Coordinates of C-alpha atoms in Angstrom, one line a residue:
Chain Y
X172 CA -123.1 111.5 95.6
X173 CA -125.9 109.7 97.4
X174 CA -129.0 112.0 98.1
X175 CA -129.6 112.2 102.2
X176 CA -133.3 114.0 101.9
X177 CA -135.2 113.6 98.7
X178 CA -138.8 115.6 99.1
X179 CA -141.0 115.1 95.8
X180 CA -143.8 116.9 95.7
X181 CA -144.6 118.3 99.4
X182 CA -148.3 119.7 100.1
X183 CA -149.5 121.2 103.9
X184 CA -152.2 122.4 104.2
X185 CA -154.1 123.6 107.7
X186 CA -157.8 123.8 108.2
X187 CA -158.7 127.0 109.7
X188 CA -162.2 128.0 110.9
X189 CA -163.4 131.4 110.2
X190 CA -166.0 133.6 112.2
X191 CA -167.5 133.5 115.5
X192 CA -171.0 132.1 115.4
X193 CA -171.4 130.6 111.9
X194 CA -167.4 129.1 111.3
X195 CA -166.7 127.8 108.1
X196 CA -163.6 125.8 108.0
X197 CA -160.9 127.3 105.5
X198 CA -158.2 125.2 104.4
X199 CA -155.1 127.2 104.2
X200 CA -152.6 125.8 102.0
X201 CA -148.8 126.3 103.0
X202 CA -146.7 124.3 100.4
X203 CA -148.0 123.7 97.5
X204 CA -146.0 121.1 95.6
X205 CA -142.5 121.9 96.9
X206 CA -139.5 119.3 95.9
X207 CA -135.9 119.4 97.0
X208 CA -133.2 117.2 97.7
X209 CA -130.1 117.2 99.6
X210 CA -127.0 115.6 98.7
X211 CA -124.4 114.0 101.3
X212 CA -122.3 116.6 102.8
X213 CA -124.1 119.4 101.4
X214 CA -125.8 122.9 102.8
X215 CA -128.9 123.6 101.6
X216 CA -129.7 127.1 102.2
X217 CA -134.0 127.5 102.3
X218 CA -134.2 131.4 101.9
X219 CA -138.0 132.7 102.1
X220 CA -139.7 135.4 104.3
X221 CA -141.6 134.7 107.1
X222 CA -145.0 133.0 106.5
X223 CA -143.0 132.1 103.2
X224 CA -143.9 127.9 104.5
X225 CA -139.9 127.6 105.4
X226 CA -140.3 126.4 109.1
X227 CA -143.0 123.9 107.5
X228 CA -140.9 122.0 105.5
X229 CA -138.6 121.7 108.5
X230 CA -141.7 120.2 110.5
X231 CA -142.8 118.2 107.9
X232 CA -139.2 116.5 107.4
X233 CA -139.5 115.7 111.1
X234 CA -142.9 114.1 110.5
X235 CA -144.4 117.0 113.0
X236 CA -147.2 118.3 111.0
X237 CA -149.2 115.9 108.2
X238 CA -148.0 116.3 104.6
X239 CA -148.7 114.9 101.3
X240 CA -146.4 113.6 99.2
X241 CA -142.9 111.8 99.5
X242 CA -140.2 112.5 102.2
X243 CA -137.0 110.1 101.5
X244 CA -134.6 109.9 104.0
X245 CA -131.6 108.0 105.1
X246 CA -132.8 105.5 107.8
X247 CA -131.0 107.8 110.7
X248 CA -133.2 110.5 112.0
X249 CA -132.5 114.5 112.0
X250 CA -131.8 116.6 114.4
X251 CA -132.5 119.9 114.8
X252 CA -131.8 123.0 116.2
X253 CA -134.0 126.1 116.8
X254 CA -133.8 129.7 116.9
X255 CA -133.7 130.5 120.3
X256 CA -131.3 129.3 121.6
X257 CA -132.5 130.3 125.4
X258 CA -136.1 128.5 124.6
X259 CA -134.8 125.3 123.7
X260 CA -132.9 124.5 126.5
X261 CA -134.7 123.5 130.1
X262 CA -133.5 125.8 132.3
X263 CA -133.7 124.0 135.0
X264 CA -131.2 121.5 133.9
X265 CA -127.5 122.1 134.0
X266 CA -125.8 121.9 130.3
X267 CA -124.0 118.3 131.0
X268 CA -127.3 117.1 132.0
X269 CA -129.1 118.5 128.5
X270 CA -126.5 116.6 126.5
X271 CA -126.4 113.6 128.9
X272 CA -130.4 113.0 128.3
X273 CA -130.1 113.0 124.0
X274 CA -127.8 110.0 124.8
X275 CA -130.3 108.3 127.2
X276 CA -133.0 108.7 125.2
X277 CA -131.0 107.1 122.4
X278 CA -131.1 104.0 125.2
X279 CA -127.7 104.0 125.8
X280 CA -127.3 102.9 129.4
X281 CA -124.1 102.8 130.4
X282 CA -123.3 106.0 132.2
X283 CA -119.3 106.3 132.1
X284 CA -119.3 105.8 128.3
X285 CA -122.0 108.9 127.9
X286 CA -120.0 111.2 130.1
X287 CA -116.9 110.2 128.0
X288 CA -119.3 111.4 124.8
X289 CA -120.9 114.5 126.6
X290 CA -117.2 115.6 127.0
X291 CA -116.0 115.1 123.8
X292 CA -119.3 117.0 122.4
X293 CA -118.6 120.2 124.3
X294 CA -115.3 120.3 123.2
X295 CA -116.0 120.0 119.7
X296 CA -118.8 122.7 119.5
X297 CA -116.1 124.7 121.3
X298 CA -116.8 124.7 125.1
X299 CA -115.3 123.6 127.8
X300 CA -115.5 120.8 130.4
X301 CA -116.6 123.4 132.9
X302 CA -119.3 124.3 131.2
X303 CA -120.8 121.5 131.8
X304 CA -121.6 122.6 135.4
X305 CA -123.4 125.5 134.7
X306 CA -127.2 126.2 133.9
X307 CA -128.4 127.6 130.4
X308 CA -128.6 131.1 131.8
X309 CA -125.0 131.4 133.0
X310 CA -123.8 131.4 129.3
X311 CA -123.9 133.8 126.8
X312 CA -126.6 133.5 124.3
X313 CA -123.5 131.9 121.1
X314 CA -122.5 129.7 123.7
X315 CA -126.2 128.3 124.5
X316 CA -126.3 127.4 120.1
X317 CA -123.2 125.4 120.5
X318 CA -124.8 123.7 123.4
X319 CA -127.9 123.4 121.0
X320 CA -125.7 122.7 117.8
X321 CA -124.1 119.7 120.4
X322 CA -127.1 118.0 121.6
X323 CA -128.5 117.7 118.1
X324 CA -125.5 115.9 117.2
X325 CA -125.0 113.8 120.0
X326 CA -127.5 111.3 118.1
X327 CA -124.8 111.0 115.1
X328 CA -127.6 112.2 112.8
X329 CA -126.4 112.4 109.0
X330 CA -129.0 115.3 108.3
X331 CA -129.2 118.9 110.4
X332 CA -131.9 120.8 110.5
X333 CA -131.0 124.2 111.2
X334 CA -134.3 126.7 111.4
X335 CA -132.9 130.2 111.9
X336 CA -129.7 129.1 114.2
X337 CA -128.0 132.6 113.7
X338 CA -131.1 135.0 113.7
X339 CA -131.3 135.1 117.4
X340 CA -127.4 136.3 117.8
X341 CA -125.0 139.4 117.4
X342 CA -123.6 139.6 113.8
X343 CA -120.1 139.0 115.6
X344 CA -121.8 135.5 117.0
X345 CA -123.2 134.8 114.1
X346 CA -120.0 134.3 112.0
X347 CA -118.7 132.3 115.0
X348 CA -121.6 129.9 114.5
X349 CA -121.7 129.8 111.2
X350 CA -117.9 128.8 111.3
X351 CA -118.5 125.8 113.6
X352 CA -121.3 124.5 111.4
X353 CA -119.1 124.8 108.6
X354 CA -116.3 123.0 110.7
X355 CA -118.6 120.4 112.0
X356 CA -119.8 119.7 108.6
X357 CA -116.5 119.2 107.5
X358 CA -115.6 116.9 110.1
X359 CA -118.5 114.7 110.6
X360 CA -119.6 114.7 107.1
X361 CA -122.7 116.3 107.8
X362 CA -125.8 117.2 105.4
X363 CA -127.4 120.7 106.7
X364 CA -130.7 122.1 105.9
X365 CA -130.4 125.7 106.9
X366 CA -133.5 128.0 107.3
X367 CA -133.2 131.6 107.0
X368 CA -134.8 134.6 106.2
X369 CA -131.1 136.8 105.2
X370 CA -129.2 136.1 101.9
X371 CA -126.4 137.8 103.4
X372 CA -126.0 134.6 105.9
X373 CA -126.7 132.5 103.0
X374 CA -124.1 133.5 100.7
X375 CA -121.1 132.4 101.9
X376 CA -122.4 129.5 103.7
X377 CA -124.5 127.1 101.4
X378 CA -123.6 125.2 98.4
X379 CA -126.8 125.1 97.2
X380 CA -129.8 127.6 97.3
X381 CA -133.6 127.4 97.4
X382 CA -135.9 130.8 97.7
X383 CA -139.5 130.0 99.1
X384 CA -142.4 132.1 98.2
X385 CA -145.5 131.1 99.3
X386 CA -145.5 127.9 99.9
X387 CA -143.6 127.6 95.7
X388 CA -140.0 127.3 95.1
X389 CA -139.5 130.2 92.7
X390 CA -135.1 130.0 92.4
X391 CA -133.1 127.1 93.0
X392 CA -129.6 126.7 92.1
X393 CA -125.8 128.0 93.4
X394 CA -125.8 130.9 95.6
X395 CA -123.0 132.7 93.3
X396 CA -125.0 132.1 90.1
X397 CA -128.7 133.1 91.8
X398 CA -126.9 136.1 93.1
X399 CA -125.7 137.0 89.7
X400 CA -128.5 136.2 87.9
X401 CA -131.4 136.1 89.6
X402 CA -134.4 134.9 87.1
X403 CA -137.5 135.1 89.3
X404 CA -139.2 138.5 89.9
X405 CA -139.1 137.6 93.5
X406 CA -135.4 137.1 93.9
X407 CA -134.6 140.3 92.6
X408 CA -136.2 142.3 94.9
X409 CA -134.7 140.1 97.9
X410 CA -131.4 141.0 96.2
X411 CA -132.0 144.7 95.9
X412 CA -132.9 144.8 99.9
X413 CA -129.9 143.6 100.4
Chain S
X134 CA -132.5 147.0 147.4
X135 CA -135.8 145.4 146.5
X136 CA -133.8 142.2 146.7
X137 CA -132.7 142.6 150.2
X138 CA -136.7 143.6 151.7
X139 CA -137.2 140.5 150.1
X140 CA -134.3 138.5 151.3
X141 CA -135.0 140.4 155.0
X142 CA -138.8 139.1 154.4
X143 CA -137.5 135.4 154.4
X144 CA -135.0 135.4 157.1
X145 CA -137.5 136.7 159.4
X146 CA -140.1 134.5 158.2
X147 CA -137.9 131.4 158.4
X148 CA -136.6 132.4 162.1
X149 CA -140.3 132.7 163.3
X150 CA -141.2 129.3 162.0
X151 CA -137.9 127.8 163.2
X152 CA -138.9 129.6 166.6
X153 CA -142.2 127.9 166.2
X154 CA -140.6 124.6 165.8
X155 CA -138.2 125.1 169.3
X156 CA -141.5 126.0 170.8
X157 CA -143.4 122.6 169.7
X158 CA -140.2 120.4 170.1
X159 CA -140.1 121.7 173.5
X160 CA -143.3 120.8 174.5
X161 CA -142.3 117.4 173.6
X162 CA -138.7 117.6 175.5
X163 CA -139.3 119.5 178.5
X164 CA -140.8 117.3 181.7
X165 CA -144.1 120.0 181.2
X166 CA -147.5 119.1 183.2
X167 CA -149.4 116.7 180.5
X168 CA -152.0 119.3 178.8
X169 CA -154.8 117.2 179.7
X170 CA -154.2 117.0 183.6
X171 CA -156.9 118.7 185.4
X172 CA -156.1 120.7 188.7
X173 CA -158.9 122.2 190.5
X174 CA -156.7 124.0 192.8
X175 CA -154.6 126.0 189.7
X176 CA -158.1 127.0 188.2
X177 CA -157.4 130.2 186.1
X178 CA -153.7 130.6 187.8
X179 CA -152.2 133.8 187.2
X180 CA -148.9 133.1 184.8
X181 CA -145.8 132.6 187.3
X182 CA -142.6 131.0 187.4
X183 CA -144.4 127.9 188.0
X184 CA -146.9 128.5 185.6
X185 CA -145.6 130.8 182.3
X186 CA -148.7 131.4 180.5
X187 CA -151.1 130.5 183.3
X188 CA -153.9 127.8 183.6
X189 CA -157.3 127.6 182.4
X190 CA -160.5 127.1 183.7
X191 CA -160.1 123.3 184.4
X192 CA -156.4 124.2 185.4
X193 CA -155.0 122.9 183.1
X194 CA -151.6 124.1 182.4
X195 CA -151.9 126.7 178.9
X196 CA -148.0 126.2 178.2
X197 CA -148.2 122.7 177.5
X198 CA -151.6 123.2 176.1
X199 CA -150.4 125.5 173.7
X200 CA -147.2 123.9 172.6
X201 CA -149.6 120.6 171.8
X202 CA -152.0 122.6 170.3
X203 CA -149.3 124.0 168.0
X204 CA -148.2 120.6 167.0
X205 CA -151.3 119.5 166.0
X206 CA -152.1 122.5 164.3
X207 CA -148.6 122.2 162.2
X208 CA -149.4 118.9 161.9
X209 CA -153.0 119.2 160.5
X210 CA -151.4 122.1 157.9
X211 CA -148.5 119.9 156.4
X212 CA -151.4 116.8 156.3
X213 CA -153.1 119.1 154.3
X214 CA -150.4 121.0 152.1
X215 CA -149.5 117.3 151.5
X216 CA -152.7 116.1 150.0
X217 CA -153.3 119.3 148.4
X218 CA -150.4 119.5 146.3
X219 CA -149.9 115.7 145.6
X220 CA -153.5 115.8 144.0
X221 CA -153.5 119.1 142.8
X222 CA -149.8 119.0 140.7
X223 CA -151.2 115.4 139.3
X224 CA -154.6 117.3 138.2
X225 CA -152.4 120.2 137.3
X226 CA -149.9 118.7 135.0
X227 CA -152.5 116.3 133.3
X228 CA -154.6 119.3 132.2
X229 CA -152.1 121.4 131.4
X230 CA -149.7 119.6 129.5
X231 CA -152.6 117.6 127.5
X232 CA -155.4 119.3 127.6
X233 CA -158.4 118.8 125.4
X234 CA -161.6 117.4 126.8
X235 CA -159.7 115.9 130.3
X236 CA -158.6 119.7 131.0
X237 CA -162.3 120.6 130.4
X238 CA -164.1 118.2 132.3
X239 CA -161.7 118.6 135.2
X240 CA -160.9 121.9 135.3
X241 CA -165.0 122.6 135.4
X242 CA -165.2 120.2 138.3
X243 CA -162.0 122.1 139.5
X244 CA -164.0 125.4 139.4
X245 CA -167.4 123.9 141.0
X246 CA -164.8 123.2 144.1
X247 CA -163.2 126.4 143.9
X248 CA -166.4 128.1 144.2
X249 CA -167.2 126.9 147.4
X250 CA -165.1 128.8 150.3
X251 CA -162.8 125.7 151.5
X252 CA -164.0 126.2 154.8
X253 CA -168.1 125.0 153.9
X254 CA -166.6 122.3 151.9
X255 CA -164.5 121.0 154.5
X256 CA -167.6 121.1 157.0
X257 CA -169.4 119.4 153.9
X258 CA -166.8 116.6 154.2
X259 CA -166.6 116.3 158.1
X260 CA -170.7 115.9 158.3
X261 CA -170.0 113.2 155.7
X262 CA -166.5 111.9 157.5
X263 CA -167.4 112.5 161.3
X264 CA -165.6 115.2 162.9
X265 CA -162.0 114.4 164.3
X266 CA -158.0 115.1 163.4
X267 CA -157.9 112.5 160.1
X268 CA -161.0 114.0 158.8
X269 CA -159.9 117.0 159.3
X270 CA -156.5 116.5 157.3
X271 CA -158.3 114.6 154.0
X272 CA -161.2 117.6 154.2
X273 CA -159.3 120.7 154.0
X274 CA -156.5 118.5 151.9
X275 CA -159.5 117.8 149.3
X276 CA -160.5 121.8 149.4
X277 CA -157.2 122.7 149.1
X278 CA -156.5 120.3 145.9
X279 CA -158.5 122.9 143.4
X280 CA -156.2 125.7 144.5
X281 CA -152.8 123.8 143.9
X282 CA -154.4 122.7 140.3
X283 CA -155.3 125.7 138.9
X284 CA -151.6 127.2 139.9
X285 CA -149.8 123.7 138.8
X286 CA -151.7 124.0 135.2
X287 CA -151.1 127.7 134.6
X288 CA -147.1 127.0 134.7
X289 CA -147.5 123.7 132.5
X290 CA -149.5 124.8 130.0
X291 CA -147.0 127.7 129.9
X292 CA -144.1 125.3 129.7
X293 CA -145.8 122.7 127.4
X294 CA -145.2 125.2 124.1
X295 CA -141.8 126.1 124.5
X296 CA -138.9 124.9 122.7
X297 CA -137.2 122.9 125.3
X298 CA -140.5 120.5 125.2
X299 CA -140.4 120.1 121.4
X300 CA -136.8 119.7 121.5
X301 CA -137.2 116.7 124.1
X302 CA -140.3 115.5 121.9
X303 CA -138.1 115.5 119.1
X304 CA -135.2 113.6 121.0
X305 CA -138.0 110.7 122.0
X306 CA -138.7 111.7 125.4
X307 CA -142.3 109.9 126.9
X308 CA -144.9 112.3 127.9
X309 CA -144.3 111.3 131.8
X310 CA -140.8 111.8 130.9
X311 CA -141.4 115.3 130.1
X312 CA -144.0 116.2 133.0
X313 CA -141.9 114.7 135.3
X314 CA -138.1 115.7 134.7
X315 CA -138.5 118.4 132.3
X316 CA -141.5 120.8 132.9
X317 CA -142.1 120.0 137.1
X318 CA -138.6 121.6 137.6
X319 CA -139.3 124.7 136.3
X320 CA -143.0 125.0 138.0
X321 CA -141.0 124.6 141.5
X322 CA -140.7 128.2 142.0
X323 CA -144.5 129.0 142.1
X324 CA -145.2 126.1 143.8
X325 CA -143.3 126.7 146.6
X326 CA -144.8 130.3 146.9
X327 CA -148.2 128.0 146.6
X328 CA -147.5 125.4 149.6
X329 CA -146.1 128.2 151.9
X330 CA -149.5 130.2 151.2
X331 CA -151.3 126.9 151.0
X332 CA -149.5 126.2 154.8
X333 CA -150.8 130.0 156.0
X334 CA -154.2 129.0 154.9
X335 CA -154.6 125.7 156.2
X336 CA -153.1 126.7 159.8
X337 CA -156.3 129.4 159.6
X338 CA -158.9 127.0 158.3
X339 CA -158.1 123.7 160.7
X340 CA -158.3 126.9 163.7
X341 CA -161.6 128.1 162.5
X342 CA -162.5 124.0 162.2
X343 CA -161.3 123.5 165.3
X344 CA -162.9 126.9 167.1
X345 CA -166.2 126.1 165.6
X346 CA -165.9 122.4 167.4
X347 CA -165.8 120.1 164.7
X348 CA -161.9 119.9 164.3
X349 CA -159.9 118.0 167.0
X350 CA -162.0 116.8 169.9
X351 CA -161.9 117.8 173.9
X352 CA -159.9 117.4 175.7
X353 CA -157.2 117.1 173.1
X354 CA -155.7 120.9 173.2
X355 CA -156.3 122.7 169.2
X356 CA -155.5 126.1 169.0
X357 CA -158.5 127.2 167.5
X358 CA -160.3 125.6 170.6
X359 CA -158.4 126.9 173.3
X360 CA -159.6 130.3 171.5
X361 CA -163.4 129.0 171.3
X362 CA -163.2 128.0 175.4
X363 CA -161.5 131.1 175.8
X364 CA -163.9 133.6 174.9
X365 CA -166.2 133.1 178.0
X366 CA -162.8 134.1 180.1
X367 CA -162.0 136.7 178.1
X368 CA -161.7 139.3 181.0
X369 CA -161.4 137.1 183.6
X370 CA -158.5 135.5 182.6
X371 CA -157.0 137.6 179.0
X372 CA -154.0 134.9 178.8
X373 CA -155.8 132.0 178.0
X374 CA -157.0 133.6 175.0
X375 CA -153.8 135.6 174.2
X376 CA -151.5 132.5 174.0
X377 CA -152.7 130.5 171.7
X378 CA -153.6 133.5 169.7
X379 CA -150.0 134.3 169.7
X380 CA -148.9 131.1 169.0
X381 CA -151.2 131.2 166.0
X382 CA -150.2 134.6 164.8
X383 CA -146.5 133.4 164.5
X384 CA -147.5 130.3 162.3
X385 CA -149.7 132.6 159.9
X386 CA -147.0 135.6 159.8
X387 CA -144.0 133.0 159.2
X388 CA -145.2 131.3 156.6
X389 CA -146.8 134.9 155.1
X390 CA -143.2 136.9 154.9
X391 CA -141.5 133.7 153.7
X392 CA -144.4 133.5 150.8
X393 CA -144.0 137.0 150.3
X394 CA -140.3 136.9 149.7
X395 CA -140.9 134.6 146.8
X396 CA -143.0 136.3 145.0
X397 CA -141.5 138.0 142.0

């Protein structure tokens, strides 16, 4: 199996200044040596809690904040999706629109062929044609991540970033989610990175697991295996909260 | 409940304006006296049949007068909405959505505007211009720009940090791309509460302009002049002064309760 992401040895750090009148500059670090990989077709699950440097490995892998070290990546960019679902989609623009524009901006001109893509998108995240129509308001908030889920693959990526896709929804939305971006993984072959704070998501979803503490990877390995035998410290007492 | 005031607040607003506009296209339809016509024999004529609203003290007809000082009036407003929030969203969006030293510098020179009341500024700018109409349009449209910025910024600097602007970053949208099609969209709401209060305030200050004799020139007919000449008739002859004041009122209130209806 070829390796989609390879990170070796990932450092971020922020410079911060301290104090009103006489600021001193503190440099905050945020990952501190951090290396990964993902292999084709695989789910990465990136467990940590918040402040734990998750969403900055996402950002880094993007190329959105600088970093040190070495991010490999198949030539086709990532896509990602967010959190909020309601955020990150304009809300001024109409849902066949939102998906239209990811394959404009790819440069693709012609306008019947996109429509023909737009509509096969929304029915494979599980929409309909009429939705299409309708404004990001006017659906529900599981039905604004599979309009997310479906832009971010409208640019055939090979890698997903997902940073918290399921935190923002009803338990009951959640495993719907969860199940199309098992489904679409399947289908298109797809690599996922999936950011989350809850082992209970990750469990069942990942193949592989990675638990983030302070900017250090402190467990790596299967999700069964780490559930059953955690070794770090740290893992045990996310376990026991569970 | 609230909903409906608010609705009731924009109807009515929006019939007074369209009865505003009736009134000024009928000035321009009806075979009326020309408002510049002087009659020495209708000096200060009751209102009649004949006459609706009376003449004034060059008998002049104040019907006619009134419907062309309306138009110009309307006309001077939308000249100066239309600079105002050209300049003022350009302004706007640039600072907002970059910020950094551009916001700064302009946003300071934004304030030192602002600080003045529009009215000395435009008066500033006709003593520089020469008084007349045009002037009168790019002055007030120049006070007005600060106004539209400020409002225009708030919304994109608001916009610029949410998701939907990092997911269209992401996707290789341009900057413009962004301003333009993305972010302006969503600031339409409290810019259209801006131009219809922007519109209230430049029908007052191109009346003041105009009663204080540098707006548009005699014997053109402004409303805020026909109030000026007015004032020495004011018991002599009440109508010349209550018509156009009327007139005036129902620009200022219509645009007011259709502003007010948008406001959250």
């Amino acid at each position: 199996m070829n390796e989609i992401l390879k990170v070796k040895d990932l450092n971020v750090s922020f410079k911060d200044s301290q104090g009103l009148l006489f600021s001193h500059t503190v440099t905050k670090h945020v990952l501190k040596g951090v290396s990964f990989e993902i292999k084709e077709g695989q789910i990465l699950g990136l467990v940590g809690e918040s402040g734990s440097g998750k969403s900055t490995i996402a950002k880094a892998v993007l190329g959105l904040v600088p970093y040190e070290g070495e991010v490999i990546m198949d030539n086709a960019a990532p896509s990602m999706v967010f959190q909020d679902p309601a955020g990150s989609l304009n809300p001024a623009k109409r849902i066949g629109w939102l998906l239209d524009e990811a394959l404009y901006l790819r440069g693709e001109k012609d306008p019947d062929e996109r429509s023909n893509k737009v509509l096969e998108m929304i029915n494979l995240v599980g929409l309909k044609e009429e939705h299409l129509k309708r404004y990001p308001k006017e659906l529900s908030g599981g039905q604004r991540q599979r309009v997310c889920i479906g832009r971010a693959l409208m640019s055939q990526p090979r890698l997903l970033i997902a940073d918290e896709p399921v935190s923002a929804l009803d338990v009951t939305i959640q495993a719907q989610i969860l199940e199309l971006l098992r489904d679409l993984q399947k289908k298109l072959d797809l690599s996922i990175l999936f950011i989350s704070h809850d082992l209970r998501v990750v469990y069942n979803f990942c193949d592989r697991l990675i638990i983030l503490k302070d900017g250090v990877i402190v467990e790596e390995g299967d999700p069964k295996v780490v559930y059953r035998t955690p070794k770090d410290q740290y893992t045990k007492v996310l376990l026991s909260s569970i | 409940m609230k909903n409906r005031i608010k609705n009731i607040n924009f109807i009515l607003g929006a019939s007074i304006i369209c009865f505003m506009a009736l009134f000024i296209l009928a000035g321009k339809i009806l075979p009326l006296r020309d408002p510049n016509a002087i009659d020495a024999t209708l000096k200060f004529a009751k209102p009649s049949l004949a006459h609706p609203f009376g003449c004034d003290n060059f008998g002049r007809e104040i019907l006619s007068r009134v419907m062309q000082g309306s138009l110009s009036t309307f006309l001077i407003a939308l000249g100066t909405v239309f600079i105002g929030t050209i300049f003022g969203v350009i302004i706007g969006a640039a600072t907002g959505y970059f910020g950094g030293v551009i916001d700064e510098i302009l946003m300071r020179v934004n304030d030192a505007i602002f600080a003045f009341p529009s009215i000395l500024l435009a008066l500033l700018f006709i003593s520089l211009l020469g008084p007349g109409t045009y002037q009168v349009v790019i002055a007030l449209g120049i006070a007005f720009v600060p106004s539209f910025a400020r409002i225009v910024r708030g919304e994109f600097l608001k916009n610029r940090n949410m998701d939907y602007v990092k997911c269209a970053r992401l996707m290789g949208a341009s900057h413009l791309r962004i301003m333009v099609i993305h972010i302006l969209p969503n600031t339409l709401r409290v810019l259209l509460n801006a131009i219809l209060i922007g519109f209230n305030n430049a029908v007052l200050a191109e009346a003041s302009m105009s009663f204080l004799g540098i707006g548009v020139q005699p014997p053109d007919p402004s409303l805020g002049r026909m109030l000026s000449e007015a004032q020495a008739y004011l018991f002599k002859a009440p109508n010349y002064a209550l018509f156009p004041g009327l007139a005036l009122i129902l620009l200022v209130l219509g645009f007011g309760l259709m502003s007010d209806s948008f406001e959250k």
